[in-house]
PDB file of C-alpha atoms in Angstrom:
ATOM      1  CA  MET A   1      -5.296   6.838  -7.560  1.00  0.00           C
ATOM      2  CA  VAL A   2      -6.371   5.823 -11.346  1.00  0.00           C
ATOM      3  CA  ALA A   3     -10.403   5.334  -8.842  1.00  0.00           C
ATOM      4  CA  LYS A   4     -10.056   7.612  -6.627  1.00  0.00           C
ATOM      5  CA  GLN A   5      -8.322  10.701  -8.413  1.00  0.00           C
ATOM      6  CA  GLN A   6      -9.259   9.818 -12.068  1.00  0.00           C
ATOM      7  CA  PHE A   7      -5.640   9.507 -13.409  1.00  0.00           C
ATOM      8  CA  ASP A   8      -5.198   7.679 -16.993  1.00  0.00           C
ATOM      9  CA  LYS A   9      -3.507   3.746 -15.213  1.00  0.00           C
ATOM     10  CA  ALA A  10      -1.187   3.912 -19.268  1.00  0.00           C
ATOM     11  CA  GLU A  11      -0.101   6.932 -18.299  1.00  0.00           C
ATOM     12  CA  LEU A  12      -0.167   6.627 -14.384  1.00  0.00           C
ATOM     13  CA  GLN A  13       2.022   3.753 -14.644  1.00  0.00           C
ATOM     14  CA  LYS A  14       4.396   5.533 -17.343  1.00  0.00           C
ATOM     15  CA  VAL A  15       5.485   8.043 -14.749  1.00  0.00           C
ATOM     16  CA  MET A  16       6.146   5.704 -11.721  1.00  0.00           C
ATOM     17  CA  ARG A  17       8.172   3.738 -14.241  1.00  0.00           C
ATOM     18  CA  GLN A  18       9.949   6.580 -14.122  1.00  0.00           C
ATOM     19  CA  VAL A  19      11.380   7.056 -10.980  1.00  0.00           C
ATOM     20  CA  HIS A  20      14.076   6.137  -9.263  1.00  0.00           C
ATOM     21  CA  TYR A  21      14.714   5.147  -5.814  1.00  0.00           C
ATOM     22  CA  ILE A  22      17.064   7.359  -4.066  1.00  0.00           C
ATOM     23  CA  ASP A  23      18.908   5.346  -1.119  1.00  0.00           C
ATOM     24  CA  SER A  24      20.612   8.125  -0.301  1.00  0.00           C
ATOM     25  CA  ALA A  25      16.452   9.413   0.732  1.00  0.00           C
ATOM     26  CA  ILE A  26      16.467   6.301   2.786  1.00  0.00           C
ATOM     27  CA  THR A  27      19.702   7.543   4.760  1.00  0.00           C
ATOM     28  CA  LEU A  28      19.174  11.096   5.150  1.00  0.00           C
ATOM     29  CA  VAL A  29      15.608  11.061   6.803  1.00  0.00           C
ATOM     30  CA  LYS A  30      17.462   8.161  10.144  1.00  0.00           C
ATOM     31  CA  PRO A  31      16.597   9.621  12.790  1.00  0.00           C
ATOM     32  CA  ALA A  32      20.909  10.240  14.669  1.00  0.00           C
ATOM     33  CA  PRO A  33      21.550   7.831  16.691  1.00  0.00           C
ATOM     34  CA  PRO A  34      20.793   7.782  19.893  1.00  0.00           C
ATOM     35  CA  SER A  35      25.007   8.150  21.154  1.00  0.00           C
ATOM     36  CA  ARG A  36      24.749  11.003  19.456  1.00  0.00           C
ATOM     37  CA  PRO A  37      21.699  12.972  21.301  1.00  0.00           C
ATOM     38  CA  LYS A  38      20.263  16.815  19.988  1.00  0.00           C
ATOM     39  CA  ASN A  39      22.083  19.444  21.046  1.00  0.00           C
ATOM     40  CA  TRP A  40      20.546  22.695  20.290  1.00  0.00           C
ATOM     41  CA  GLN A  41      23.770  24.676  20.871  1.00  0.00           C
ATOM     42  CA  ALA A  42      25.068  23.088  18.075  1.00  0.00           C
ATOM     43  CA  TYR A  43      21.758  23.972  15.936  1.00  0.00           C
ATOM     44  CA  ARG A  44      21.999  27.181  16.728  1.00  0.00           C
ATOM     45  CA  ALA A  45      25.025  27.735  15.842  1.00  0.00           C
ATOM     46  CA  LEU A  46      24.071  26.601  11.850  1.00  0.00           C
ATOM     47  CA  VAL A  47      20.965  28.512  11.932  1.00  0.00           C
ATOM     48  CA  VAL A  48      21.768  32.233  13.641  1.00  0.00           C
ATOM     49  CA  GLU A  49      25.003  33.265  11.771  1.00  0.00           C
ATOM     50  CA  SER A  50      26.339  35.851  10.522  1.00  0.00           C
ATOM     51  CA  ILE A  51      25.158  34.473   6.719  1.00  0.00           C
ATOM     52  CA  ARG A  52      21.575  33.907   7.690  1.00  0.00           C
ATOM     53  CA  ILE A  53      21.346  37.172   9.767  1.00  0.00           C
ATOM     54  CA  ASN A  54      22.518  39.495   7.133  1.00  0.00           C
ATOM     55  CA  LYS A  55      20.494  38.113   4.249  1.00  0.00           C
ATOM     56  CA  GLY A  56      16.948  37.936   6.375  1.00  0.00           C
ATOM     57  CA  LEU A  57      18.146  41.948   6.544  1.00  0.00           C
ATOM     58  CA  GLN A  58      18.459  41.906   2.900  1.00  0.00           C
ATOM     59  CA  PHE A  59      15.249  39.581   1.914  1.00  0.00           C
ATOM     60  CA  TRP A  60      12.994  42.079   5.076  1.00  0.00           C
ATOM     61  CA  ASN A  61      14.382  44.720   3.226  1.00  0.00           C
ATOM     62  CA  GLN A  62      13.554  43.950  -0.595  1.00  0.00           C
ATOM     63  CA  TYR A  63      10.164  42.141   0.013  1.00  0.00           C
ATOM     64  CA  ALA A  64       8.745  44.194   2.782  1.00  0.00           C
ATOM     65  CA  GLU A  65       5.924  45.219   1.440  1.00  0.00           C
ATOM     66  CA  ALA A  66       4.629  42.054   0.414  1.00  0.00           C
ATOM     67  CA  LEU A  67       5.787  40.936   3.731  1.00  0.00           C
ATOM     68  CA  ALA A  68       3.841  43.167   5.168  1.00  0.00           C
ATOM     69  CA  ARG A  69       0.913  42.450   3.575  1.00  0.00           C
ATOM     70  CA  ALA A  70       0.525  38.960   3.769  1.00  0.00           C
ATOM     71  CA  GLU A  71       1.377  39.861   8.080  1.00  0.00           C
ATOM     72  CA  ALA A  72      -2.255  41.871   7.663  1.00  0.00           C
ATOM     73  CA  ASP A  73      -3.885  39.037   5.409  1.00  0.00           C
ATOM     74  CA  TYR A  74      -2.890  36.390   7.008  1.00  0.00           C
ATOM     75  CA  GLY A  75      -1.729  37.748  11.086  1.00  0.00           C
ATOM     76  CA  VAL A  76       1.230  35.719  10.735  1.00  0.00           C
ATOM     77  CA  PRO A  77       4.476  37.770  11.256  1.00  0.00           C
ATOM     78  CA  ALA A  78       6.789  39.090   9.013  1.00  0.00           C
ATOM     79  CA  GLU A  79       9.731  38.496  11.674  1.00  0.00           C
ATOM     80  CA  ILE A  80       8.743  34.663  11.396  1.00  0.00           C
ATOM     81  CA  ILE A  81       8.252  34.434   7.654  1.00  0.00           C
ATOM     82  CA  VAL A  82      11.743  35.683   7.254  1.00  0.00           C
ATOM     83  CA  ALA A  83      13.430  33.655   9.855  1.00  0.00           C
ATOM     84  CA  ILE A  84      11.668  29.967   9.015  1.00  0.00           C
ATOM     85  CA  LEU A  85      12.972  31.353   4.930  1.00  0.00           C
ATOM     86  CA  GLY A  86      16.512  32.177   6.558  1.00  0.00           C
ATOM     87  CA  VAL A  87      15.951  28.324   8.775  1.00  0.00           C
ATOM     88  CA  GLU A  88      14.585  26.275   5.646  1.00  0.00           C
ATOM     89  CA  THR A  89      16.478  28.133   2.523  1.00  0.00           C
ATOM     90  CA  VAL A  90      18.942  30.602   3.577  1.00  0.00           C
ATOM     91  CA  TYR A  91      16.485  32.809   2.154  1.00  0.00           C
ATOM     92  CA  GLY A  92      16.598  30.496  -1.827  1.00  0.00           C
ATOM     93  CA  LYS A  93      19.994  29.640  -1.856  1.00  0.00           C
ATOM     94  CA  ASN A  94      19.093  25.447  -0.436  1.00  0.00           C
ATOM     95  CA  THR A  95      15.899  24.839  -1.682  1.00  0.00           C
ATOM     96  CA  GLY A  96      17.457  20.922  -2.618  1.00  0.00           C
ATOM     97  CA  ASN A  97      18.442  19.533  -6.129  1.00  0.00           C
ATOM     98  CA  PHE A  98      16.528  15.834  -5.073  1.00  0.00           C
ATOM     99  CA  ARG A  99      13.796  15.209  -7.446  1.00  0.00           C
ATOM    100  CA  VAL A 100      10.527  14.932  -5.005  1.00  0.00           C
ATOM    101  CA  LEU A 101       8.172  12.475  -6.504  1.00  0.00           C
ATOM    102  CA  ASP A 102      11.232  10.087  -6.439  1.00  0.00           C
ATOM    103  CA  VAL A 103      12.396  10.619  -2.846  1.00  0.00           C
ATOM    104  CA  ILE A 104       8.487  10.885  -2.029  1.00  0.00           C
ATOM    105  CA  THR A 105       7.494   7.736  -3.538  1.00  0.00           C
ATOM    106  CA  THR A 106      11.327   6.142  -2.143  1.00  0.00           C
ATOM    107  CA  LEU A 107      10.556   7.089   1.765  1.00  0.00           C
ATOM    108  CA  ALA A 108       6.281   5.734   1.057  1.00  0.00           C
ATOM    109  CA  PHE A 109       7.730   2.283  -0.167  1.00  0.00           C
ATOM    110  CA  ALA A 110      11.368   1.836   2.282  1.00  0.00           C
ATOM    111  CA  TYR A 111      10.734   4.025   5.041  1.00  0.00           C
ATOM    112  CA  PRO A 112      13.079   3.122   7.384  1.00  0.00           C
ATOM    113  CA  GLU A 113      13.332   0.763  10.473  1.00  0.00           C
ATOM    114  CA  SER A 114      11.515   3.360  12.878  1.00  0.00           C
ATOM    115  CA  PRO A 115       8.258   2.646  15.395  1.00  0.00           C
ATOM    116  CA  LYS A 116       5.949   5.483  13.087  1.00  0.00           C
ATOM    117  CA  ARG A 117       7.852   3.123  10.103  1.00  0.00           C
ATOM    118  CA  GLN A 118       3.475   2.898   8.513  1.00  0.00           C
ATOM    119  CA  GLU A 119       2.486   5.898   9.765  1.00  0.00           C
ATOM    120  CA  ARG A 120       5.195   7.863   8.151  1.00  0.00           C
ATOM    121  CA  MET A 121       4.656   5.055   4.924  1.00  0.00           C
ATOM    122  CA  ALA A 122       0.980   6.033   4.880  1.00  0.00           C
ATOM    123  CA  TYR A 123       1.750   9.699   4.557  1.00  0.00           C
ATOM    124  CA  PHE A 124       5.003   9.382   1.938  1.00  0.00           C
ATOM    125  CA  ARG A 125       2.808   7.919   0.120  1.00  0.00           C
ATOM    126  CA  GLY A 126      -0.626  10.559   0.607  1.00  0.00           C
ATOM    127  CA  GLN A 127       2.372  12.908  -0.480  1.00  0.00           C
ATOM    128  CA  VAL A 128       2.940  11.170  -3.766  1.00  0.00           C
ATOM    129  CA  GLU A 129      -0.938  11.805  -4.556  1.00  0.00           C
ATOM    130  CA  GLN A 130      -0.901  15.257  -3.504  1.00  0.00           C
ATOM    131  CA  THR A 131       2.584  15.515  -5.927  1.00  0.00           C
ATOM    132  CA  LEU A 132       0.842  14.916  -8.579  1.00  0.00           C
ATOM    133  CA  LEU A 133      -2.372  15.728  -8.323  1.00  0.00           C
ATOM    134  CA  LEU A 134      -0.260  19.107  -7.749  1.00  0.00           C
ATOM    135  CA  ALA A 135       1.361  19.088 -11.314  1.00  0.00           C
ATOM    136  CA  ARG A 136      -1.453  17.223 -13.193  1.00  0.00           C
ATOM    137  CA  GLU A 137      -3.918  20.674 -12.291  1.00  0.00           C
ATOM    138  CA  ASN A 138      -0.833  23.146 -12.808  1.00  0.00           C
ATOM    139  CA  ASP A 139       0.020  20.656 -16.543  1.00  0.00           C
ATOM    140  CA  MET A 140       3.296  20.553 -15.113  1.00  0.00           C
ATOM    141  CA  ASP A 141       5.875  17.438 -15.762  1.00  0.00           C
ATOM    142  CA  PRO A 142       6.253  15.881 -12.290  1.00  0.00           C
ATOM    143  CA  PHE A 143       9.802  15.051 -12.156  1.00  0.00           C
ATOM    144  CA  SER A 144      10.615  19.342 -12.357  1.00  0.00           C
ATOM    145  CA  LEU A 145       9.851  19.680  -8.928  1.00  0.00           C
ATOM    146  CA  LEU A 146      12.616  19.627  -7.108  1.00  0.00           C
ATOM    147  CA  GLY A 147      13.250  19.866  -2.838  1.00  0.00           C
ATOM    148  CA  SER A 148      14.589  18.300  -0.221  1.00  0.00           C
ATOM    149  CA  TYR A 149      15.906  14.602   0.563  1.00  0.00           C
ATOM    150  CA  ALA A 150      12.361  14.064   1.987  1.00  0.00           C
ATOM    151  CA  GLY A 151      10.466  16.507  -1.072  1.00  0.00           C
ATOM    152  CA  ALA A 152       9.940  19.728   1.029  1.00  0.00           C
ATOM    153  CA  ILE A 153       9.651  22.513  -2.372  1.00  0.00           C
ATOM    154  CA  GLY A 154       9.993  26.517  -2.276  1.00  0.00           C
ATOM    155  CA  LEU A 155      11.382  28.353  -0.509  1.00  0.00           C
ATOM    156  CA  PRO A 156      10.216  27.645   2.775  1.00  0.00           C
ATOM    157  CA  GLN A 157      10.352  24.526   1.974  1.00  0.00           C
ATOM    158  CA  PHE A 158       6.027  22.762   2.284  1.00  0.00           C
ATOM    159  CA  MET A 159       5.257  19.749   1.031  1.00  0.00           C
ATOM    160  CA  PRO A 160       3.744  18.920  -1.743  1.00  0.00           C
ATOM    161  CA  GLY A 161      -0.223  18.583  -0.244  1.00  0.00           C
ATOM    162  CA  SER A 162       0.198  22.022   1.801  1.00  0.00           C
ATOM    163  CA  ILE A 163       0.895  23.358  -1.456  1.00  0.00           C
ATOM    164  CA  ARG A 164      -2.269  22.702  -2.889  1.00  0.00           C
ATOM    165  CA  GLN A 165      -4.155  22.342   0.778  1.00  0.00           C
ATOM    166  CA  PHE A 166      -3.441  26.176   1.236  1.00  0.00           C
ATOM    167  CA  ALA A 167      -4.072  27.265  -2.608  1.00  0.00           C
ATOM    168  CA  VAL A 168      -8.025  24.866  -2.094  1.00  0.00           C
ATOM    169  CA  ASP A 169      -8.104  26.953   1.189  1.00  0.00           C
ATOM    170  CA  HIS A 170      -7.720  30.471   0.168  1.00  0.00           C
ATOM    171  CA  ASP A 171      -9.548  30.221  -3.707  1.00  0.00           C
ATOM    172  CA  ALA A 172     -12.514  31.241  -2.515  1.00  0.00           C
ATOM    173  CA  ASP A 173     -10.490  34.707  -0.796  1.00  0.00           C
TER     174      ASP A 173
END
């Protein structure tokens, strides 16, 4: 980070000394055991229910103009945007309460045993880098970002790297 992104070594060390290992992130990221196969009906019952439907209609009505602009500008249908926000956060109700830098650093260096462990740890190390860059570029405390147990932030639960990339890709627009 010091050589690649020109971070001040002392400042970076100070930040990293404040990172906490989050055991629950390890537990929550583990896949379900083979004895508990994925069940579409159970998942559907969780995400297609009256609270999400009602809040979705309310959200769509409230932000109809912005959703129409987003659809026109980016080609993503409003119903897809509304559905993603509903599934991911119930329209902002559940955006997570984990300090993002804590959970992604935990997963970057202590991802649970799995066939893709090394690949996942590399991914999360990249997310640590992107989170620190996002914080620096926006002059914010990197510990102020709250999100899911896997570090996703915001209404659509984007990872910090995808938010930064979106901003870079659309800066020239």
